PDB file of C-alpha atoms in Angstrom:
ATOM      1  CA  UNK A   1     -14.753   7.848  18.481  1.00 78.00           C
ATOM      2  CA  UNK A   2     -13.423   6.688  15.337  1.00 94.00           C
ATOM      3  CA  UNK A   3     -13.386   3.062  14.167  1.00 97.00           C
ATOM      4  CA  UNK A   4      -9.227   2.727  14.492  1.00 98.00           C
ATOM      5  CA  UNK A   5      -9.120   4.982  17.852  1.00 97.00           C
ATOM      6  CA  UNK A   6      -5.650   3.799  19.584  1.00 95.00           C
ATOM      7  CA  UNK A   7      -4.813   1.768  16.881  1.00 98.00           C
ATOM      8  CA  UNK A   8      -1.296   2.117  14.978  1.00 98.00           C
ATOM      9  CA  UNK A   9      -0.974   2.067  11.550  1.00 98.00           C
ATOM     10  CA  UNK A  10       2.833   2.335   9.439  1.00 98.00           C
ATOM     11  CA  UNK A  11       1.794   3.274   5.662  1.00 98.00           C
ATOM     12  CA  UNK A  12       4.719   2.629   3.283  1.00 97.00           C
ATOM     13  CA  UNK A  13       5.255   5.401   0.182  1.00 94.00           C
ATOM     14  CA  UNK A  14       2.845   7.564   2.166  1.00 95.00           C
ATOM     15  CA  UNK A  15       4.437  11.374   1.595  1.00 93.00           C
ATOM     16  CA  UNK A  16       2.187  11.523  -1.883  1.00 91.00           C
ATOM     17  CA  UNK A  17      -0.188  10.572  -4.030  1.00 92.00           C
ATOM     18  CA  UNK A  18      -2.634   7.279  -2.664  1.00 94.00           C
ATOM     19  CA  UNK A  19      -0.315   6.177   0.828  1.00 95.00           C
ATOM     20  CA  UNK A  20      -0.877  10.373   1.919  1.00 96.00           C
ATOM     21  CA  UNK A  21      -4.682   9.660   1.130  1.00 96.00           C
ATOM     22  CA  UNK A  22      -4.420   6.715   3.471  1.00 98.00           C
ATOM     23  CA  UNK A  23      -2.761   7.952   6.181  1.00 98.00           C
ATOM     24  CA  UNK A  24      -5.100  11.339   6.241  1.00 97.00           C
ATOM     25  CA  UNK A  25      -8.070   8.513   6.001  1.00 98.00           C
ATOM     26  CA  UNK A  26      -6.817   6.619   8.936  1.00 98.00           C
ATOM     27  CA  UNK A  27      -6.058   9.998  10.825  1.00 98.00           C
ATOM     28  CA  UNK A  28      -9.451  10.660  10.476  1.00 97.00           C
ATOM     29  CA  UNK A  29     -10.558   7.449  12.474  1.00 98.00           C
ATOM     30  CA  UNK A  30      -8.128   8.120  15.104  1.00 97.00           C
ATOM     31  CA  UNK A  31      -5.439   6.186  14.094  1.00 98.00           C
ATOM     32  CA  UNK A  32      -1.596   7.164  15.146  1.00 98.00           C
ATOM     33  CA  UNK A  33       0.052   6.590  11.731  1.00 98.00           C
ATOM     34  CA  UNK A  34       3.654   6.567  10.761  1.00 98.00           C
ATOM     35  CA  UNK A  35       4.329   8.352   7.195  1.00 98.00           C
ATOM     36  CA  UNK A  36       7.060   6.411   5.496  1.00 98.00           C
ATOM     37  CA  UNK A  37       9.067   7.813   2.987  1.00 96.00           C
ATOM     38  CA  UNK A  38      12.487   6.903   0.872  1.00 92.00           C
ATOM     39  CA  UNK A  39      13.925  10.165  -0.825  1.00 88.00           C
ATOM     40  CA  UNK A  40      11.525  12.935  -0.349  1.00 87.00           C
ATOM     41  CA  UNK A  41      11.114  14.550   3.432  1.00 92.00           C
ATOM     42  CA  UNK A  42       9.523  17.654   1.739  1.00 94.00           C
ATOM     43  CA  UNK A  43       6.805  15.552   0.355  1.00 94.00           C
ATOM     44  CA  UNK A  44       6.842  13.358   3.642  1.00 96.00           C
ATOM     45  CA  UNK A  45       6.238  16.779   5.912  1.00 96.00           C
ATOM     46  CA  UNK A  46       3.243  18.075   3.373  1.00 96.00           C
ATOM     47  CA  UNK A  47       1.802  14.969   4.666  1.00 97.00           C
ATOM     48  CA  UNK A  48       2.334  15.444   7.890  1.00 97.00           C
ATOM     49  CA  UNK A  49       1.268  18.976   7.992  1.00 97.00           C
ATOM     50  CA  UNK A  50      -2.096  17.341   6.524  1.00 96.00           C
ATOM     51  CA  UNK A  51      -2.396  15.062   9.663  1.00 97.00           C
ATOM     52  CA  UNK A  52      -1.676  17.720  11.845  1.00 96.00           C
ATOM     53  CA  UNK A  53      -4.637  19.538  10.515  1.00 95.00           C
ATOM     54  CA  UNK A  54      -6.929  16.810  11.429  1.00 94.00           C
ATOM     55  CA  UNK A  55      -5.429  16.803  14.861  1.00 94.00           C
ATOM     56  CA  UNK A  56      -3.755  13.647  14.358  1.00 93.00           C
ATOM     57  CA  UNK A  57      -0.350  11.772  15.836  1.00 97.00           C
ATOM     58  CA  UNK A  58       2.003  10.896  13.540  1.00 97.00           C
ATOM     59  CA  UNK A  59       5.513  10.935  13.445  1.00 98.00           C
ATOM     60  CA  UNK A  60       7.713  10.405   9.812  1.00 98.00           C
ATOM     61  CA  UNK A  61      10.208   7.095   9.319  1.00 98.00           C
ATOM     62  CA  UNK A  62      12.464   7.621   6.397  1.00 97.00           C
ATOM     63  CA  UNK A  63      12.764   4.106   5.144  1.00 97.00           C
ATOM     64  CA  UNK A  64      13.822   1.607   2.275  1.00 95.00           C
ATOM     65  CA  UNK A  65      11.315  -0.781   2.488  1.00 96.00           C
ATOM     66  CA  UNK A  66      13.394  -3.245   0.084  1.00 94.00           C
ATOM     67  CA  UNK A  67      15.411  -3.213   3.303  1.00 96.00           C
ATOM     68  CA  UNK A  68      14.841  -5.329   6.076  1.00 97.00           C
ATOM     69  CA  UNK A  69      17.427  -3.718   8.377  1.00 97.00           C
ATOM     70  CA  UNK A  70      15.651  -0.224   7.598  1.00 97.00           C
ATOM     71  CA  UNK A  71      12.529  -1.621   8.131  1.00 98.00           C
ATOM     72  CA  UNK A  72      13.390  -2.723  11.290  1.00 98.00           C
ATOM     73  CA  UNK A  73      14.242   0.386  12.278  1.00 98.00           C
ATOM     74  CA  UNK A  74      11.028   1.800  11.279  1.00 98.00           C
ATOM     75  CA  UNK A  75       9.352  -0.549  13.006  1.00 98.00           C
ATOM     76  CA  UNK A  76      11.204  -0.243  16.312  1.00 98.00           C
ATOM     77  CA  UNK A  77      10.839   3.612  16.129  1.00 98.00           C
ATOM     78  CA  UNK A  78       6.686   3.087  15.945  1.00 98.00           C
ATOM     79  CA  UNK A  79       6.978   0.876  18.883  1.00 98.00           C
ATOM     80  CA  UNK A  80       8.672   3.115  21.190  1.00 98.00           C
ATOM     81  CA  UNK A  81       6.686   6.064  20.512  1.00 98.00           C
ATOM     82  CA  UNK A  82       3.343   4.454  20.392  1.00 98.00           C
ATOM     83  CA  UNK A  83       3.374   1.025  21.956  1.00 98.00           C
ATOM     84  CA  UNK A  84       2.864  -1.189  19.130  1.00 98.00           C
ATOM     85  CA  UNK A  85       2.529  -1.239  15.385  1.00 98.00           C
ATOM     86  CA  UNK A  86      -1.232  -2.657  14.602  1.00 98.00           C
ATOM     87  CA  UNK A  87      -1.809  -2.402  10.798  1.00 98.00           C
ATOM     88  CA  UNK A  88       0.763  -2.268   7.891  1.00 98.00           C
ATOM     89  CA  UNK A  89      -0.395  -0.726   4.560  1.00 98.00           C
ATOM     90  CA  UNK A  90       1.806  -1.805   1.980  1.00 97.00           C
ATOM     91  CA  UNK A  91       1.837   0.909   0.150  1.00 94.00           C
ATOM     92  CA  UNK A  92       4.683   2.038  -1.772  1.00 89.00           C
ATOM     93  CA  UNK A  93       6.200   0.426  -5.093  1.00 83.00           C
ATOM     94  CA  UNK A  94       9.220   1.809  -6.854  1.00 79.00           C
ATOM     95  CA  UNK A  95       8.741   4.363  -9.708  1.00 78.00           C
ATOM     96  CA  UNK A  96       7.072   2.235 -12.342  1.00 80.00           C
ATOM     97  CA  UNK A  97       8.969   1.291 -16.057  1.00 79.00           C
ATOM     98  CA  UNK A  98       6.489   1.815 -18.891  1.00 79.00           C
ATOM     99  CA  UNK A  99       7.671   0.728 -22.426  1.00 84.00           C
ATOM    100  CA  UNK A 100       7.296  -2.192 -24.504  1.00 87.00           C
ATOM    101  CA  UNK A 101       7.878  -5.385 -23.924  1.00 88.00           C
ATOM    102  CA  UNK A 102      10.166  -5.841 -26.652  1.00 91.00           C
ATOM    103  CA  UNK A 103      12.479  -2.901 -24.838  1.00 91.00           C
ATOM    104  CA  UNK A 104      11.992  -4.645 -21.201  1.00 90.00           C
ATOM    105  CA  UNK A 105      14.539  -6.406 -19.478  1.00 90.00           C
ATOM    106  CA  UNK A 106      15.012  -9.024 -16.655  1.00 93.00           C
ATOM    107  CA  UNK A 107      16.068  -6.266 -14.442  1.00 93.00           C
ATOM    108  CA  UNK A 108      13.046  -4.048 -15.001  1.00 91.00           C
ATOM    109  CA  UNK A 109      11.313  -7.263 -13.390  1.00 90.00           C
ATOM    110  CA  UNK A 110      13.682  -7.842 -10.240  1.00 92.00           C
ATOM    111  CA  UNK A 111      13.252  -3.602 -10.096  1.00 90.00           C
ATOM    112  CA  UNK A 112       9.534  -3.845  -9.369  1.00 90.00           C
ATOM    113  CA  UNK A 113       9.806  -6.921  -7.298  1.00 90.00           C
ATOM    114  CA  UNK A 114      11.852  -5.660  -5.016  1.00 90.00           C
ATOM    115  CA  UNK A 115       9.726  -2.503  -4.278  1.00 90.00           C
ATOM    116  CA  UNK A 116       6.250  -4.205  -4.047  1.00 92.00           C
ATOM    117  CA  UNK A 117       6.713  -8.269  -2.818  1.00 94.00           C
ATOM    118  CA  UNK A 118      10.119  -7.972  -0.880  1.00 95.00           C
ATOM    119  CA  UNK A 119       8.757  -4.977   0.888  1.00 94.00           C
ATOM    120  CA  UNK A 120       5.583  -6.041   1.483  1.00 95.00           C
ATOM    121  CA  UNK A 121       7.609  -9.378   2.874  1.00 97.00           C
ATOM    122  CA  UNK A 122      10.414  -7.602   4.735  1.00 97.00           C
ATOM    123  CA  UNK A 123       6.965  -5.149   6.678  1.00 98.00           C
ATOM    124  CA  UNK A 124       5.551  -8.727   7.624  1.00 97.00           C
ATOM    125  CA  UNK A 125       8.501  -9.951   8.758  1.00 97.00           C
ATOM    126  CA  UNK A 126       9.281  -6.787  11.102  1.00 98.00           C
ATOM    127  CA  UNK A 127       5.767  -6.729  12.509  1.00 98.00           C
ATOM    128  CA  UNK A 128       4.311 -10.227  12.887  1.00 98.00           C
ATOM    129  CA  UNK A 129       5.718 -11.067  16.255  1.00 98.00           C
ATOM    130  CA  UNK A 130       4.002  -7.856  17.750  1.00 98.00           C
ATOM    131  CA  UNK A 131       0.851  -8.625  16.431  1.00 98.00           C
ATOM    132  CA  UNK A 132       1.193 -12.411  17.363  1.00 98.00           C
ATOM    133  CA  UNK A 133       1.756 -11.524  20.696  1.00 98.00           C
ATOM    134  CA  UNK A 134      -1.316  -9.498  20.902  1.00 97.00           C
ATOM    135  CA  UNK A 135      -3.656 -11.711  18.172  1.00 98.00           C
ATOM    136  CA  UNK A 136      -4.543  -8.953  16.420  1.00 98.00           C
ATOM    137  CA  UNK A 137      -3.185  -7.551  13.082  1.00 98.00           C
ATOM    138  CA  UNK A 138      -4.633  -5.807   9.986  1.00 98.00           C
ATOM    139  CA  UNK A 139      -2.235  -6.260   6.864  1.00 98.00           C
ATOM    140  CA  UNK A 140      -3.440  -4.434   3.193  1.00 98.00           C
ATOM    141  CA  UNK A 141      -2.011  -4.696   0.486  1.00 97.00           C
ATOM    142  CA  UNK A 142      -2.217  -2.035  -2.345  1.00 95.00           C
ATOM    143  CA  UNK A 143      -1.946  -3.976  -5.918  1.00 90.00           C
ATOM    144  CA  UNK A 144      -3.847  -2.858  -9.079  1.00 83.00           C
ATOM    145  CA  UNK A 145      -6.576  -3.466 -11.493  1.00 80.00           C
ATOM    146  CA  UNK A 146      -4.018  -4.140 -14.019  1.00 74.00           C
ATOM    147  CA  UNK A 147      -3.447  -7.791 -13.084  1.00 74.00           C
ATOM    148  CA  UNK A 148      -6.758  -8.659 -13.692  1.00 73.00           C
ATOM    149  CA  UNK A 149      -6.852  -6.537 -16.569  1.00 69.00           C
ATOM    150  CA  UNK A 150      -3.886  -6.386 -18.650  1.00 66.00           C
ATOM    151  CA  UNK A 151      -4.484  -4.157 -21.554  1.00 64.00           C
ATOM    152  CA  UNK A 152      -1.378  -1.660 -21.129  1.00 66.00           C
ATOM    153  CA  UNK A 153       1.667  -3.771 -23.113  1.00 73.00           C
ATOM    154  CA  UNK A 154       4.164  -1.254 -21.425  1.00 78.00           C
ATOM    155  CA  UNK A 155       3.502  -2.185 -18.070  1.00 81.00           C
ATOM    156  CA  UNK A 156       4.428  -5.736 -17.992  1.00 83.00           C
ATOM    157  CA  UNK A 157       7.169  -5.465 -15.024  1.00 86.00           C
ATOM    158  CA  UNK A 158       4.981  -3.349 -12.933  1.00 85.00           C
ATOM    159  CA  UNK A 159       1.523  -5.937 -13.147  1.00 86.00           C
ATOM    160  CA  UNK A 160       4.043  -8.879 -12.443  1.00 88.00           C
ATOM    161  CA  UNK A 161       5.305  -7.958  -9.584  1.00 88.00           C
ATOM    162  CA  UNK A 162       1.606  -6.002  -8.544  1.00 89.00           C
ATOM    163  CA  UNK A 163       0.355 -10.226  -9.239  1.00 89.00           C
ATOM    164  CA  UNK A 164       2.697 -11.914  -6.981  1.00 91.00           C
ATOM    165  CA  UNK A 165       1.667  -9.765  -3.834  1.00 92.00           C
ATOM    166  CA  UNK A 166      -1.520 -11.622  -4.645  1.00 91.00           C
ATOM    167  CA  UNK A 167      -0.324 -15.162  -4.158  1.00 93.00           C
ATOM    168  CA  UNK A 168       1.843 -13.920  -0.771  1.00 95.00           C
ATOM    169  CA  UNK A 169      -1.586 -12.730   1.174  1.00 95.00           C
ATOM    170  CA  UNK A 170      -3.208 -16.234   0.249  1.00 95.00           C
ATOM    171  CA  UNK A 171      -0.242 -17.834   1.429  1.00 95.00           C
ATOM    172  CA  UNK A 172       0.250 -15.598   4.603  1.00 96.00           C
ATOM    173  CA  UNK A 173      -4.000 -15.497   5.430  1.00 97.00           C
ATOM    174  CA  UNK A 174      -3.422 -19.493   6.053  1.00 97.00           C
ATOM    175  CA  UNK A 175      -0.442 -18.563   8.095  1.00 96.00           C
ATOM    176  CA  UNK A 176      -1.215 -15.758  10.042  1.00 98.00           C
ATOM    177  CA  UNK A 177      -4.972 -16.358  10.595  1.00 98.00           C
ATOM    178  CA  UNK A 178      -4.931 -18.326  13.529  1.00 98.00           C
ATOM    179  CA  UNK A 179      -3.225 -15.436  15.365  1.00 98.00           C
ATOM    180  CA  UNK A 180      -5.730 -13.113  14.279  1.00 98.00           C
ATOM    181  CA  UNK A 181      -4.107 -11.381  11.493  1.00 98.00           C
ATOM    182  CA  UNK A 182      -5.992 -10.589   8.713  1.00 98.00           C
ATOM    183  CA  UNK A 183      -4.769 -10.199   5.204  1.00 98.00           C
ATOM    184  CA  UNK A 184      -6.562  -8.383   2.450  1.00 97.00           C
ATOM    185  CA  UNK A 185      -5.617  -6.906  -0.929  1.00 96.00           C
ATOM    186  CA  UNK A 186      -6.901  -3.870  -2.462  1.00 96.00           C
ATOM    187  CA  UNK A 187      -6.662  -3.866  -6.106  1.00 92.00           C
ATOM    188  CA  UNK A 188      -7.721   0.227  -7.227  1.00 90.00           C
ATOM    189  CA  UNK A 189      -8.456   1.386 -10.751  1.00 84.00           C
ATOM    190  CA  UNK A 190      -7.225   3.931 -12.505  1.00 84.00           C
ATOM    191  CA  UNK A 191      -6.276   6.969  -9.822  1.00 86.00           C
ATOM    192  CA  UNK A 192      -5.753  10.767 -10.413  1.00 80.00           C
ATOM    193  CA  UNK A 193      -2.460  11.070  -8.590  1.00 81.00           C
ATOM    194  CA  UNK A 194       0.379  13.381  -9.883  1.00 75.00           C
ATOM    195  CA  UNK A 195       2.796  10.086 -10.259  1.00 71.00           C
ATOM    196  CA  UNK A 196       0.392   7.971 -12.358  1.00 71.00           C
ATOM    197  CA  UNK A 197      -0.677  11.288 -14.865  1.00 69.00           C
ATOM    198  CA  UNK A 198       3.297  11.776 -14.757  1.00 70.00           C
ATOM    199  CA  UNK A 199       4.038   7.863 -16.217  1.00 67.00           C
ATOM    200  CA  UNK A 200       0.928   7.115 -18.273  1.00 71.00           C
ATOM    201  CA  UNK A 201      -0.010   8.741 -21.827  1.00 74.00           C
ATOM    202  CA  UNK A 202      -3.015  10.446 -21.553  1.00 78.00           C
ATOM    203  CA  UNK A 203      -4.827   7.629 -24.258  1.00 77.00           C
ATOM    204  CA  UNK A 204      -4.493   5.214 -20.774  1.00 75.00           C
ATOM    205  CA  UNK A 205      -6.744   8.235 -18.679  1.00 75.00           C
ATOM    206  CA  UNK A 206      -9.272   8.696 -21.580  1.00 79.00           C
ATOM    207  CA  UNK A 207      -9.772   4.934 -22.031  1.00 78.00           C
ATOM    208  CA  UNK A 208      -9.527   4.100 -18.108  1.00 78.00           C
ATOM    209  CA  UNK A 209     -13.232   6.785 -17.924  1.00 82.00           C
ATOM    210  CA  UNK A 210     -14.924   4.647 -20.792  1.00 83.00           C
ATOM    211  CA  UNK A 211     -14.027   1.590 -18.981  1.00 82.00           C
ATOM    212  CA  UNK A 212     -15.304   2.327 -15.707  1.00 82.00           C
ATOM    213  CA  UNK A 213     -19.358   1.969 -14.770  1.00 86.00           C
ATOM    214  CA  UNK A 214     -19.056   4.956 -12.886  1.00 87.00           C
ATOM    215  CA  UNK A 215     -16.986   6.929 -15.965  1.00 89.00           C
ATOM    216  CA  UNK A 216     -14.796   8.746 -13.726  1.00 86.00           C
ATOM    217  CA  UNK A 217     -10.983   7.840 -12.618  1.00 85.00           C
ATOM    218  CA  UNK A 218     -10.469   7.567  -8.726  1.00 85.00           C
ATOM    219  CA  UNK A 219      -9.648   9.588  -6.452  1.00 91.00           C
ATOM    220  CA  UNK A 220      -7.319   8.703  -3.201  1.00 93.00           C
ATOM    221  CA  UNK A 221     -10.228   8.936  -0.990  1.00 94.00           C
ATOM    222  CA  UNK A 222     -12.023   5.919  -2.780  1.00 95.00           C
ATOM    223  CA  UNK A 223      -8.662   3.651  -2.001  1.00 96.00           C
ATOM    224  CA  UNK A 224      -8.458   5.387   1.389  1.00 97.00           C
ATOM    225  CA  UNK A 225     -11.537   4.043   2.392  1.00 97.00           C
ATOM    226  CA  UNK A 226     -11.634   0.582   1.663  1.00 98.00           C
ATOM    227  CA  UNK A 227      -8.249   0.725   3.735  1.00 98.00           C
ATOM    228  CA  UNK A 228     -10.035   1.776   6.389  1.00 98.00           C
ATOM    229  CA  UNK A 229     -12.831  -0.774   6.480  1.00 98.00           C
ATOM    230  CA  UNK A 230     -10.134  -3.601   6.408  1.00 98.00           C
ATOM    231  CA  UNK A 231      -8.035  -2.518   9.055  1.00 98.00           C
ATOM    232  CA  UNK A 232     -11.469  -2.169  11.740  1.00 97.00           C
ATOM    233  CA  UNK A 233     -13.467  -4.803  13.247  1.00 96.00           C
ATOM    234  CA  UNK A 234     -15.776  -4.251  10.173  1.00 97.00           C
ATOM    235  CA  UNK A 235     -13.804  -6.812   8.650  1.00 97.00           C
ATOM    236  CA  UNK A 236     -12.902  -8.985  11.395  1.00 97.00           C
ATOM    237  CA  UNK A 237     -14.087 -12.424   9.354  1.00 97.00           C
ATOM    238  CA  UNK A 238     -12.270 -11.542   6.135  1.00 98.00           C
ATOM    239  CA  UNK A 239      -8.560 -12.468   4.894  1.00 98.00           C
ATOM    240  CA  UNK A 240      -7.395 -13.525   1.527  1.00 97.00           C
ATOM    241  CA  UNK A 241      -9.357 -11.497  -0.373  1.00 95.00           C
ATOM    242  CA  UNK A 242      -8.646  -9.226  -3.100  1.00 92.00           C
ATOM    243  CA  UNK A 243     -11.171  -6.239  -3.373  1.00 95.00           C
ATOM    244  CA  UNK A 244     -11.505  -4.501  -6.720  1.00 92.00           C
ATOM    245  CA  UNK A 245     -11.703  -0.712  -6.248  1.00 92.00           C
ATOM    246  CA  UNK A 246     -12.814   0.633  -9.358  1.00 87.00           C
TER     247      UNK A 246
END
C-alpha cells in the first residue's frame, strides 16, 4: 500500500514538465489525482496516458487557476468523482518573461502574480472548507531557488511573484493549522524540463551544474518526491516551511 492510498490530490499545470512528474509520483503511492491543465488537452492526455500506465485514477480538469469560478469547478468535479479533494499542489505559473529589468514593466509583475499567488489563493479558497470539515489537508507549494538566489537579472517578475507565495504559506500555516492543514513550500533548483531549456540561455544550465554540490540539474522525479513526503503522514508535524530542492 502506498503512503497516499485513497487520498486525492488536484495538481495545477500538471499536463508537462514538473506538475506531470508529480502527479505520476503521487500515482505511484496510490493517490487519485486530478491533471489540471489551461490550453493544452494533448499535453494534459500524455499525462494521463502516463497514469494509466501505473494503473492509476485520474480524471483531467481543464482550468484557469487565476480563476476562482473555474477553480471551483475543478474542485467540485474532484469531489463528485472521488469524494473529496485532500492535497492541492500548486503547481502551475504562467509562461515566465525573461529580459532585463530595464525592458520590464508593471504588467510583467501583475502577469506572474496572477498565475502563481492568486492561484495558489483562489485553490485554497476552493478547498479549505473540505479539508476543515475533515481536519486533514496537505497544501505544497512549488516556488524556486531563485528567490533565495537571485543571480538571473531577467527574471525579476517571475522570482517576485515565486517570493510572495512564500509569505502566503506562513500566513495560512497559522491559519489553517489548527484544522490540520499543513502548508509547505518546495523551492527546486534548476530542472531539465522542455519549458525551462525553452526560456533560459543555455549560460543559466552550464552555470546552474557548477553551482550545485551534486553538479547535475534536476530532474522532475527529485521535485516529485519531496511532494510526496509532504502530502503523507511523514510530515504530519511540519507547516511553514520552505524546503530547498537542489
Amino acid at each position: 500500500m502506498g503512503l497516499l492510498e485513497g487520498k486525492t490530490a488536484i495538481v495545477t499545470g500538471s499536463s508537462r514538465g514538473i506538475g506531470r512528474g508529480i502527479a505520476q509520483k503521487l500515482t505511484e503511492e496510490g493517490a487519485n489525482v486530478v491533471i489540471n491543465f489551461t490550453r493544452s488537452q494533448k499535453s494534459a492526455e500524455k499525462t494521463a496516458a502516463s497514469l494509466k500506465e501505473i494503473g492509476g485514477k485520474y480524471i483531467l480538469a481543464q482550468a484557469d487557476v487565476s480563476d476562482l469560478e473555474q477553480v471551483n469547478r475543478m474542485v467540485e468535479k474532484a469531489v463528485k468523482e472521488f469524494g473529496a479533494v485532500d492535497i492541492v499542489v500548486n503547481n502551475a505559473v504562467n509562461p515566465v518573461i525573461y529580459r532585463p529589468f530595464e525592458e520590464q514593466l508593471w504588467d510583467d509583475y501583475q502577469y506572474q502574480v496572477e498565475g502563481t499567488l492568486k492561484a495558489c489563493f483562489n485553490l485554497v479558497k476552493a478547498t479549505m472548507e473540505g479539508m476543515k470539515a475533515r481536519k486533514w489537508g496537505r497544501i505544497i507549494n512549488i516556488s524556486t531557488m531563485g528567490v533565495y538566489m537571485v543571480k538571473e537579472p531577467g527574471l525579476g517578475a517571475y522570482i517576485t511573484a515565486k517570493s510572495a507565495m512564500l509569505s502566503f504559506a506562513k500566513y495560512l500555516a497559522e491559519t489553517l493549522g489548527p484544522y490540520n492543514i499543513t502548508i509547505n513550500t518546495i523551492s527546486p533548483g534548476l530542472v531539465n524540463t522542455p519549458g525551462t531549456k525553452n526560456t533560459l540561455p543555455p549560460e543559466v544550465w552550464e552555470n546552474g551544474i557548477k553551482n550545485t554540490p551534486l553538479r547535475r540539474n534536476g530532474e522532475t522525479e527529485d521535485i516529485a518526491k519531496a511532494v510526496v513526503f509532504f502530502s503523507s503522514n511523514l510530515a504530519d508535524w511540519i507547516t511553514g516551511t520552505y524546503l530547498p530542492v537542489c
